XYZ file of N, CA and C in Angstrom:
801
model
N 83.138 115.784 83.033
C 84.982 115.338 82.973
C 84.215 113.832 82.872
N 85.050 112.742 82.919
C 85.128 111.128 82.908
C 86.396 110.940 83.310
N 85.720 109.528 84.358
C 86.988 109.080 84.779
C 87.489 107.650 83.568
N 88.577 107.581 83.450
C 88.905 106.536 83.009
C 89.915 105.180 83.965
N 90.251 103.858 83.281
C 91.120 102.990 84.335
C 92.550 103.384 84.460
N 92.895 104.769 83.743
C 94.360 105.255 83.675
C 93.976 106.882 83.688
N 93.357 107.217 84.423
C 93.145 108.748 84.782
C 91.712 109.417 84.571
N 92.247 110.717 85.043
C 91.001 111.311 84.791
C 91.104 112.760 83.784
N 90.120 112.831 82.722
C 90.745 113.740 81.973
C 89.564 114.839 81.918
N 89.352 116.079 81.647
C 88.774 117.240 82.070
C 89.340 118.576 81.651
N 88.596 119.106 81.987
C 88.873 120.790 81.232
C 90.132 120.881 82.657
N 91.397 121.478 81.527
C 92.499 121.856 81.876
C 93.384 120.739 82.423
N 93.494 119.623 81.901
C 93.888 118.222 82.179
C 94.302 117.418 80.904
N 95.727 117.027 80.914
C 95.765 116.900 79.813
C 96.337 115.687 79.764
N 95.656 114.341 79.968
C 95.775 113.055 80.033
C 95.640 112.465 81.482
N 96.193 113.202 82.263
C 96.572 112.950 83.709
C 97.269 113.464 85.100
N 96.610 113.509 85.378
C 97.032 114.830 87.019
C 98.658 113.944 87.486
N 99.317 114.161 87.164
C 100.527 113.774 87.277
C 100.941 113.349 89.443
N 100.704 114.951 89.783
C 100.637 114.820 91.174
C 99.412 113.669 91.916
N 98.216 113.075 90.972
C 97.640 112.988 91.820
C 98.037 111.249 91.644
N 98.779 111.113 90.400
C 99.442 109.502 90.129
C 100.291 109.210 91.379
N 100.951 110.410 91.594
C 102.050 110.155 93.159
C 101.356 109.859 94.254
N 100.285 110.408 94.491
C 99.423 110.344 95.569
C 98.888 109.078 95.628
N 98.414 108.600 94.334
C 98.251 107.092 94.264
C 98.868 106.194 94.694
N 100.131 106.262 94.085
C 101.847 105.482 94.632
C 101.682 105.619 95.867
N 101.725 106.214 96.349
C 101.928 106.846 98.313
C 100.698 106.074 99.010
N 99.479 105.997 98.128
C 98.693 105.096 98.965
C 98.997 103.442 98.809
N 99.341 103.394 97.505
C 99.751 101.561 97.682
C 100.932 101.425 98.030
N 101.575 102.055 98.145
C 103.071 101.925 99.281
C 102.606 101.569 100.502
N 101.492 102.770 101.043
C 101.523 102.061 102.222
C 100.911 101.136 102.486
N 99.748 100.583 101.530
C 99.183 99.711 101.921
C 99.932 98.444 101.535
N 100.492 98.635 100.800
C 101.686 96.794 101.012
C 102.611 97.029 101.989
N 102.842 97.961 102.638
C 103.483 98.042 104.016
C 102.761 97.740 105.025
N 101.643 98.184 105.133
C 100.492 97.459 105.877
C 100.152 96.482 106.073
N 100.091 95.795 104.819
C 100.027 94.432 104.166
C 101.219 93.583 105.098
N 102.561 93.921 104.851
C 103.581 92.983 104.957
C 103.774 92.934 106.732
N 103.040 94.609 107.501
C 103.045 94.425 108.748
C 101.631 93.503 109.361
N 101.090 92.982 108.815
C 99.826 92.515 109.223
C 99.969 91.167 109.081
N 101.030 90.608 107.927
C 101.325 89.102 107.332
C 102.512 88.416 108.314
N 102.525 87.387 107.878
C 103.688 86.455 109.047
C 105.253 86.900 108.207
N 105.610 87.018 106.959
C 106.773 87.679 106.152
C 107.544 88.301 107.088
N 107.292 89.483 107.912
C 107.655 90.632 108.117
C 108.395 90.248 110.096
N 107.573 89.485 110.587
C 107.983 88.645 111.855
C 108.879 88.248 111.586
N 108.731 86.660 110.365
C 109.493 85.856 110.019
C 111.508 86.361 110.111
N 111.067 87.322 109.228
C 112.692 88.038 108.676
C 112.854 88.602 109.860
N 111.916 89.573 110.472
C 112.760 90.385 111.587
C 113.120 89.222 113.002
N 112.531 88.182 112.560
C 112.790 86.954 113.995
C 114.394 86.568 113.520
N 114.702 86.189 112.369
C 115.476 86.077 111.137
C 116.841 86.649 111.547
N 116.578 88.064 111.741
C 117.742 88.951 111.706
C 118.206 89.033 112.818
N 117.258 89.043 113.850
C 117.857 89.115 115.490
C 118.575 87.925 115.615
N 117.901 87.168 115.172
C 118.971 85.813 115.016
C 120.016 85.573 114.830
N 120.491 85.952 113.572
C 121.943 86.137 113.165
C 122.228 86.789 114.061
N 121.784 88.045 114.250
C 122.768 88.814 115.036
C 123.131 88.620 116.599
N 121.993 87.407 117.010
C 122.394 87.138 118.541
C 123.221 85.642 118.105
N 123.513 84.964 117.481
C 124.132 84.209 116.998
C 125.881 84.427 116.644
N 125.782 85.430 115.759
C 126.689 86.155 115.709
C 127.644 86.123 117.002
N 127.097 87.291 118.111
C 127.582 87.688 119.057
C 127.593 86.549 120.431
N 127.010 85.733 120.253
C 127.372 84.611 121.595
C 128.843 83.818 120.684
N 128.725 83.691 119.592
C 129.957 82.926 118.872
C 131.108 83.693 119.672
N 130.983 84.826 119.310
C 132.115 86.071 119.520
C 132.457 85.876 121.503
N 131.293 86.065 122.026
C 131.644 85.795 123.413
C 131.832 84.528 123.856
N 131.229 83.543 123.779
C 131.551 82.129 124.112
C 132.944 81.939 123.577
N 133.328 81.680 122.329
C 134.585 81.229 121.514
C 135.461 81.762 121.032
N 135.058 82.861 121.139
C 136.039 84.065 120.557
C 136.608 84.938 121.817
N 137.039 85.849 121.236
C 137.607 86.914 122.238
C 137.253 88.456 122.629
N 135.712 88.332 122.547
C 134.740 89.076 123.058
C 134.708 89.755 121.705
N 134.388 91.074 121.675
C 133.985 92.107 120.448
C 135.161 92.628 120.382
N 136.146 92.587 120.868
C 137.793 93.013 120.060
C 137.841 93.978 120.025
N 138.900 94.632 119.802
C 139.833 96.264 119.530
C 139.119 96.828 118.525
N 138.810 96.109 117.528
C 139.023 96.517 115.906
C 138.113 97.048 115.301
N 137.269 98.145 115.625
C 136.271 98.123 114.729
C 136.061 97.244 113.202
N 136.860 97.460 112.598
C 136.503 97.369 111.449
C 136.639 95.421 110.798
N 137.548 94.686 111.965
C 137.264 93.625 112.225
C 136.323 93.139 112.687
N 135.766 93.609 113.706
C 133.563 92.969 114.511
C 132.840 93.898 113.544
N 132.937 94.361 112.837
C 131.946 94.988 111.560
C 131.804 94.053 110.520
N 133.064 93.227 110.108
C 133.528 92.399 109.142
C 132.373 91.159 109.219
N 132.483 90.219 110.383
C 131.895 89.070 110.827
C 130.408 89.332 111.400
N 129.972 90.724 111.332
C 128.611 90.872 110.967
C 128.561 91.024 109.932
N 128.917 92.054 108.972
C 128.357 92.173 107.439
C 128.533 90.931 106.566
N 129.357 89.721 106.905
C 129.488 89.022 106.085
C 128.768 88.512 105.534
N 127.369 88.205 106.417
C 126.400 87.887 106.092
C 125.098 88.767 104.934
N 125.932 90.234 105.157
C 124.677 91.229 104.877
C 123.759 90.517 103.279
N 124.816 89.795 102.493
C 124.202 89.970 100.930
C 123.151 88.630 101.206
N 123.453 87.879 101.569
C 122.793 86.729 102.162
C 121.118 87.497 102.656
N 120.952 88.100 103.868
C 120.223 88.998 104.406
C 119.183 89.587 102.968
N 119.712 90.330 102.327
C 119.318 91.081 101.544
C 118.342 89.944 100.382
N 119.148 89.379 100.099
C 118.728 88.319 99.151
C 117.092 87.815 99.772
N 117.248 87.118 100.599
C 116.622 86.741 101.852
C 115.037 87.435 101.432
N 115.439 89.042 101.846
C 114.197 89.640 101.906
C 114.107 90.038 100.402
N 114.966 90.397 99.802
C 114.223 90.758 98.345
C 113.300 89.331 98.292
N 113.212 88.178 98.306
C 112.518 86.650 97.780
C 111.458 87.120 98.549
N 111.678 87.649 100.004
C 110.297 87.755 100.761
C 109.250 88.983 100.193
N 109.734 90.348 99.907
C 109.128 91.052 99.631
C 108.816 92.049 98.263
N 109.950 91.586 97.773
C 110.141 91.710 96.336
C 109.635 91.151 94.778
N 109.941 90.074 95.559
C 109.835 88.870 94.349
C 108.337 88.465 93.932
N 107.395 88.833 95.339
C 105.781 88.592 95.137
C 104.806 89.652 94.786
N 105.946 90.795 94.813
C 105.053 91.853 94.715
C 104.079 92.306 93.665
N 104.349 91.880 92.063
C 103.655 92.304 91.220
C 102.514 90.992 90.666
N 103.136 89.714 90.869
C 102.651 88.360 90.175
C 101.569 88.495 91.371
N 101.602 88.837 92.673
C 99.963 88.702 93.622
C 98.883 89.449 93.092
N 99.608 90.236 92.257
C 98.002 91.348 91.996
C 97.270 90.288 91.230
N 98.252 89.446 90.194
C 97.046 89.054 89.089
C 96.929 87.671 89.786
N 97.972 86.968 90.879
C 97.315 85.511 91.404
C 96.190 85.628 92.392
N 96.358 86.639 93.198
C 95.044 87.024 94.242
C 93.779 87.682 93.278
N 93.798 88.035 92.387
C 92.653 88.837 91.784
C 92.565 90.118 91.879
N 93.823 90.843 92.776
C 93.151 92.138 93.120
C 93.634 93.077 91.900
N 94.774 92.855 90.927
C 94.579 93.607 89.742
C 93.300 93.269 89.252
N 92.508 92.531 89.495
C 90.709 93.305 88.628
C 90.340 94.198 89.384
N 90.698 94.176 90.665
C 89.674 95.773 91.290
C 90.453 96.888 90.813
N 91.805 96.985 91.107
C 93.041 97.855 90.716
C 92.670 98.382 89.301
N 92.544 97.937 88.524
C 92.433 98.372 86.874
C 91.675 98.554 86.517
N 90.277 98.729 87.332
C 89.052 99.535 87.099
C 88.993 100.273 88.082
N 89.528 101.022 88.534
C 89.804 102.152 89.312
C 90.671 103.210 88.113
N 90.582 104.439 88.655
C 90.945 105.613 88.138
C 92.761 105.959 88.397
N 93.280 104.643 88.458
C 95.039 104.423 88.538
C 95.145 103.454 87.518
N 96.576 104.451 87.462
C 97.297 103.876 86.247
C 97.953 102.804 86.932
N 98.486 102.312 86.119
C 99.478 101.009 86.240
C 100.934 101.453 86.937
N 101.432 102.745 86.311
C 103.100 103.002 86.929
C 102.911 103.704 88.451
N 101.865 103.993 88.793
C 101.310 104.172 90.283
C 101.167 103.135 91.016
N 100.975 102.182 90.705
C 100.738 100.711 91.169
C 101.969 99.774 91.444
N 102.874 100.559 90.394
C 104.234 100.117 90.142
C 105.256 100.536 90.786
N 105.134 101.520 90.961
C 105.833 102.526 92.195
C 105.739 102.443 93.504
N 104.603 102.460 93.655
C 103.901 101.958 94.739
C 104.514 101.155 95.735
N 104.414 99.664 94.708
C 104.659 98.640 95.206
C 106.590 98.261 96.133
N 107.133 99.061 94.370
C 108.701 98.744 94.279
C 109.091 99.841 95.519
N 108.466 100.936 95.681
C 109.205 101.630 96.907
C 108.712 101.099 98.111
N 107.902 100.138 97.838
C 107.457 99.843 99.514
C 107.874 98.594 99.590
N 108.645 97.464 98.965
C 109.861 96.488 99.129
C 110.707 96.678 99.453
N 111.073 98.236 98.523
C 112.550 98.914 98.992
C 112.816 99.421 99.913
N 111.618 100.192 100.815
C 111.470 100.821 101.994
C 111.408 99.674 103.539
N 110.794 98.666 103.184
C 111.094 97.656 104.206
C 112.221 96.797 103.827
N 113.142 96.417 102.769
C 114.257 96.165 102.946
C 115.586 96.857 103.840
N 115.541 98.253 102.904
C 116.512 99.168 103.458
C 116.292 99.262 105.332
N 114.770 98.950 105.475
C 114.670 99.569 107.205
C 115.805 98.388 107.841
N 115.600 97.395 107.359
C 116.017 96.519 108.183
C 117.895 96.090 108.109
N 117.970 96.950 106.814
C 119.619 96.710 106.408
C 119.762 98.402 107.213
N 119.701 99.238 107.332
C 120.077 100.340 108.768
C 119.344 99.878 110.106
N 118.672 98.989 110.219
C 118.581 98.853 111.647
C 119.460 97.872 111.955
N 120.283 96.610 111.024
C 121.226 96.073 111.139
C 122.168 96.564 111.369
N 122.807 97.157 110.667
C 123.937 98.372 110.612
C 124.322 99.015 112.203
N 123.094 99.768 112.310
C 122.694 100.004 113.901
C 123.259 99.428 114.721
N 122.699 98.303 115.035
C 123.497 97.338 115.719
C 124.474 96.805 116.100
N 125.160 96.926 114.830
C 126.645 97.126 114.547
C 127.247 97.764 115.437
N 127.007 98.927 114.518
C 127.585 100.256 115.229
C 127.104 100.424 116.799
N 126.628 100.375 117.484
C 126.155 100.106 118.632
C 127.175 98.939 119.321
N 127.210 98.267 118.819
C 128.337 97.085 119.404
C 129.729 97.105 119.211
N 130.304 98.283 117.970
C 131.089 98.481 117.468
C 131.716 99.095 118.997
N 130.672 100.231 119.014
C 130.980 101.433 120.294
C 131.327 100.583 121.661
N 130.257 99.529 122.124
C 130.399 99.033 123.227
C 131.748 97.981 123.364
N 131.922 97.339 122.344
C 133.155 96.979 122.371
C 134.995 97.684 122.135
N 134.803 97.753 120.711
C 135.967 98.477 120.355
C 136.543 99.706 120.754
N 135.177 100.410 121.281
C 135.265 101.664 121.706
C 135.128 103.104 120.567
N 135.059 102.303 119.632
C 134.992 103.553 118.241
C 134.617 102.674 117.131
N 133.779 103.612 116.206
C 133.669 103.370 114.601
C 134.199 103.833 113.446
N 134.744 103.093 113.249
C 135.377 103.407 111.422
C 134.507 103.491 110.383
N 134.979 104.812 109.804
C 133.772 105.615 108.866
C 134.163 104.548 107.682
N 134.433 103.178 107.197
C 134.512 102.100 106.248
C 133.016 102.049 106.590
N 132.516 101.747 107.767
C 131.044 100.352 107.624
C 129.891 101.608 107.292
N 130.100 103.143 107.209
C 128.834 103.638 106.685
C 129.474 104.040 105.016
N 130.513 103.495 104.343
C 130.550 102.976 103.294
C 129.930 102.076 102.909
N 130.115 100.947 103.457
C 129.239 99.773 103.359
C 128.056 99.909 103.440
N 127.218 100.792 104.231
C 126.646 100.783 104.306
C 125.873 101.522 103.253
N 126.249 102.325 102.523
C 125.883 102.808 101.022
C 125.689 101.422 100.808
N 126.634 101.036 100.028
C 126.884 99.603 99.291
C 125.863 98.981 99.638
N 125.277 98.317 100.800
C 124.450 97.606 100.865
C 122.645 98.012 100.711
N 122.874 99.404 100.554
C 121.235 99.940 100.055
C 121.670 100.048 98.700
N 122.787 100.203 97.800
C 122.665 100.316 96.784
C 122.690 98.443 96.230
N 122.772 97.714 96.649
C 122.655 96.378 95.980
C 121.560 96.056 96.547
N 120.686 96.597 97.446
C 119.539 96.386 97.798
C 118.416 96.531 96.523
N 119.130 98.165 95.835
C 117.841 98.446 94.933
C 118.256 97.613 93.207
N 119.281 97.341 93.439
C 119.567 96.495 92.300
C 119.163 94.813 92.397
N 119.345 94.379 93.689
C 117.852 93.433 93.624
C 116.858 93.195 93.734
N 116.024 94.275 94.366
C 114.947 94.669 94.183
C 114.533 94.939 92.693
N 115.014 95.389 91.787
C 114.756 95.554 90.313
C 114.637 94.002 89.609
N 116.114 92.949 90.032
C 116.058 91.930 89.541
C 114.730 90.909 89.811
N 114.330 91.508 91.439
C 112.871 90.628 92.189
C 111.833 91.269 91.097
N 111.547 92.293 90.906
C 110.573 92.664 90.103
C 110.474 92.455 88.557
N 111.578 92.521 87.852
C 111.402 91.755 86.700
C 111.000 90.549 86.923
N 111.419 89.695 87.224
C 111.180 88.329 87.600
C 109.400 87.677 87.523
N 108.867 89.245 88.697
C 107.256 88.689 89.318
C 106.678 89.321 88.243
N 107.099 90.267 87.124
C 106.662 91.187 86.345
C 106.009 89.460 85.348
N 106.206 88.973 85.162
C 106.694 87.789 84.059
C 105.841 86.458 84.813
N 105.812 86.472 86.020
C 105.664 85.205 86.995
C 104.143 84.799 87.042
N 103.549 83.686 86.679
C 101.746 83.565 87.243
C 101.949 83.275 88.601
N 102.962 82.798 88.948
C 102.584 82.292 90.729
C 103.480 82.482 91.216
N 103.278 83.285 92.553
C 104.206 84.156 93.900
C 105.417 82.871 93.772
N 105.182 81.934 94.094
C 105.654 80.520 94.795
C 107.079 80.616 93.933
N 106.684 80.503 92.439
C 107.486 80.028 91.287
C 108.074 81.685 91.059
N 108.053 82.810 91.088
C 108.814 83.633 91.335
C 109.598 83.910 92.467
N 109.161 83.119 93.911
C 109.760 83.706 94.558
C 111.122 82.578 94.693
N 110.439 81.689 94.398
C 111.751 80.242 93.938
C 113.356 80.861 92.875
N 112.154 81.122 91.652
C 113.392 81.737 90.761
C 113.965 83.261 90.893
N 113.747 84.095 92.134
C 114.423 85.106 92.460
C 115.194 84.539 93.221
N 115.119 84.326 94.178
C 116.270 83.135 94.752
C 117.117 82.514 94.166
N 116.757 81.990 93.546
C 118.058 80.743 92.157
C 118.677 82.114 91.845
N 118.318 82.981 90.712
C 118.758 83.819 89.922
C 120.059 84.610 90.746
N 119.718 85.373 92.041
C 120.064 85.706 93.182
C 121.637 85.198 93.734
N 120.859 83.744 94.174
C 122.167 83.093 95.029
C 122.640 82.447 93.653
N 122.057 81.875 92.796
C 123.337 81.025 92.055
C 123.493 81.022 90.320
N 122.510 81.842 89.690
C 122.249 82.042 88.244
C 123.593 83.149 88.247
N 123.310 84.369 88.723
C 124.495 85.456 88.743
C 125.730 84.687 89.075
N 125.745 84.106 90.157
C 127.162 83.687 90.488
C 127.848 82.454 89.531
N 126.772 81.522 88.596
C 127.441 80.988 87.797
C 127.834 81.337 86.750
N 126.859 82.497 86.347
C 127.748 83.230 84.931
C 128.788 84.103 85.525
N 129.199 84.254 86.579
C 130.361 85.112 87.354
C 131.904 84.452 87.112
N 131.181 82.893 87.277
C 132.223 82.276 87.292
C 132.520 81.354 85.974
N 131.715 81.277 85.178
C 131.928 81.377 83.504
C 132.325 82.617 82.625
N 132.420 83.374 83.330
C 133.154 84.963 82.941
C 134.266 85.234 83.051
N 134.726 84.708 84.512
C 136.229 84.246 85.179
C 136.872 83.283 84.795
N 136.019 82.335 83.827
C 136.997 80.938 84.262
C 137.408 80.982 82.361
N 135.829 81.229 81.452
C 135.952 80.706 80.055
C 136.337 82.005 79.553
N 135.988 83.324 79.842
C 135.897 84.068 79.060
C 138.008 85.089 80.112
N 138.136 84.447 80.476
C 139.851 85.024 81.530
C 139.734 86.181 81.653
N 138.484 86.739 81.939
C 138.341 88.270 82.826
C 138.261 88.253 84.574
N 139.387 88.634 84.606
C 139.924 88.531 86.058
C 139.024 89.541 87.049
N 138.451 90.673 86.757
C 137.768 91.611 87.589
C 136.326 91.698 86.440
N 135.289 91.059 86.795
C 134.341 91.102 86.152
C 133.407 92.144 87.027
N 133.965 93.410 87.056
C 132.853 94.297 87.564
C 131.335 94.402 87.551
N 131.256 94.248 86.017
C 129.984 94.569 85.545
C 129.206 93.789 86.382
N 129.071 92.671 86.878
C 128.241 91.865 87.350
C 128.154 92.175 88.533
N 126.289 91.868 89.271
C 125.992 92.798 90.049
C 126.624 91.738 91.416
N 126.866 90.767 91.514
C 127.085 89.584 92.768
C 128.131 89.959 92.918
N 129.383 90.174 91.907
C 130.615 90.898 91.928
C 130.817 91.974 92.803
N 129.990 92.828 92.216
C 129.917 94.356 93.110
C 129.481 94.162 94.034
N 129.199 93.615 94.398
C 128.590 92.972 95.841
C 129.798 92.954 96.975
N 130.780 92.533 96.185
C 131.927 91.918 97.475
C 132.592 93.689 98.335
N 132.076 94.559 97.557
C 132.874 95.707 97.922
C 132.667 96.008 99.363
N 130.638 95.449 99.422
C 129.708 95.488 100.959
C 131.616 95.331 102.061
N 132.161 93.983 101.759
C 133.203 93.758 102.786
C 134.239 94.540 102.017
N 134.537 94.105 101.142
C 135.788 94.445 100.769
C 136.057 96.237 101.400
N 135.593 96.955 101.768
C 135.503 98.210 102.664
C 135.878 98.062 103.704
N 135.599 97.106 103.875
C 135.818 96.723 105.860
C 137.503 95.677 105.773
N 138.178 95.454 104.561
C 139.391 94.791 104.876
C 140.515 95.849 104.501
N 141.354 95.807 105.043
C 142.112 97.066 104.304
C 143.314 95.632 103.351
N 143.175 94.430 103.298
C 143.848 93.493 102.811
C 143.197 93.602 101.317
N 142.165 94.214 101.011
C 141.309 93.918 99.871
C 141.408 95.341 99.017
N 141.258 95.385 97.905
C 141.086 96.613 97.323
C 139.698 96.276 96.696
N 139.535 97.759 97.200
C 137.478 98.090 97.215
C 137.837 99.038 95.853
N 136.493 99.256 94.593
C 136.193 99.954 94.117
C 134.682 100.731 94.468
N 134.304 101.126 95.586
C 133.578 101.484 95.899
C 132.052 102.291 95.202
N 132.651 103.536 94.606
C 131.859 104.071 93.542
C 131.220 103.514 92.877
N 132.550 102.460 91.752
C 132.225 101.955 90.828
C 131.223 100.966 90.972
N 131.461 100.360 92.345
C 130.189 99.215 92.768
C 128.949 99.241 92.673
N 128.773 101.091 93.483
C 127.686 101.622 93.612
C 126.882 101.916 92.633
N 127.332 102.210 91.277
C 127.446 102.638 90.233
C 126.646 101.145 89.189
N 127.408 100.307 89.496
C 127.164 99.133 89.078
C 125.894 98.567 89.238
N 125.703 98.352 90.700
C 124.251 97.837 91.427
C 122.984 98.753 90.950
N 123.216 100.538 91.000
C 122.428 101.201 90.413
C 121.896 100.828 89.147
N 123.202 100.626 88.173
C 122.320 100.364 86.963
C 121.797 99.450 86.762
N 121.929 98.191 87.605
C 121.164 96.886 87.259
C 120.004 97.155 87.925
N 119.842 98.110 88.904
C 118.501 97.884 89.518
C 117.278 99.240 88.852
N 118.118 100.179 87.965
C 117.507 100.504 87.013
C 116.796 100.211 85.874
N 118.160 99.725 85.271
C 117.893 98.497 83.938
C 116.573 97.672 84.042
N 116.810 96.752 85.119
C 115.625 95.574 85.101
C 114.565 96.292 86.111
N 114.433 97.797 86.842
C 113.209 97.944 86.738
C 112.329 98.449 85.690
N 112.794 99.431 85.088
C 112.427 99.948 83.413
C 111.519 98.400 82.726
N 112.573 97.994 82.488
C 112.392 96.718 81.755
C 110.892 95.649 82.231
N 110.888 95.815 83.894
C 109.802 95.044 84.390
C 108.044 95.722 84.253
N 108.595 97.370 84.742
C 107.278 98.238 84.414
C 107.064 98.146 83.185
N 107.726 97.722 81.950
C 107.317 97.967 80.564
C 106.362 96.395 80.394
N 107.233 95.393 81.392
C 106.257 93.956 81.145
C 105.093 94.280 82.288
N 105.347 94.704 83.001
C 103.940 94.796 84.141
C 102.965 95.477 83.365
N 103.224 96.631 82.663
C 102.323 97.638 81.753
C 100.967 97.208 80.467
N 102.503 95.773 80.156
C 101.634 95.431 78.883
C 100.942 94.290 79.421
N 101.103 93.479 80.649
C 100.378 92.751 80.984
C 98.725 92.712 81.111
N 98.353 91.854 80.692
C 96.884 91.844 81.123
C 95.848 90.735 82.114
N 95.049 91.482 82.734
C 95.115 90.263 84.028
C 94.213 88.951 83.380
């Protein structure tokens, strides 16, 4: 039996053991999450999330009418910042996931071990997704608790909004990994990811709506993300299923492209 940098070959095996590759991906994911927990990024983002919740709550209590009596109105005030939170999380956790392996030379060690690149990619993608979705779930959980404390009930629309936020996280993670797969510096990857999600896609959206005279550019990721809020506003028309599908397609397409770019990249 012999070991290679891309798997283990021997009697009874054809190419590589798929189950072993998933096990290695799980190990990479666990190590990546541990790295987040030991670093400052997780603490900084947790503090930022807590600060946002505290500021909105304080503003409602001091200058507003408290938590009010309408669950959707209260949820809207908190969830309107969700797209920005996801953007910051993806910038912190996804945009540097692949490029850091080359920049910090850890890839030199990983690629000489019997582990395939797709296991590394999958483990890192899941790690960034789990951490970001975890924060999204915690944020929504706090909002739900506040709705129970204030209005005294929770409207089902908030759970639709939660599902859309998870889908948006997936779509943004794919873009973050796509950029990370071709960059040479983590700092450059982070800046470009933030710029792409915060400005570039919105600029493209404006051009499509104004120059191409398309009033409903549903296929643009950032436009689909509007339904995260629209489902909470009865005055707006939301297409939740369509928006979720668009976000998932963006995530799958960009993740696949980033994997193939990562696989062809040499240290």
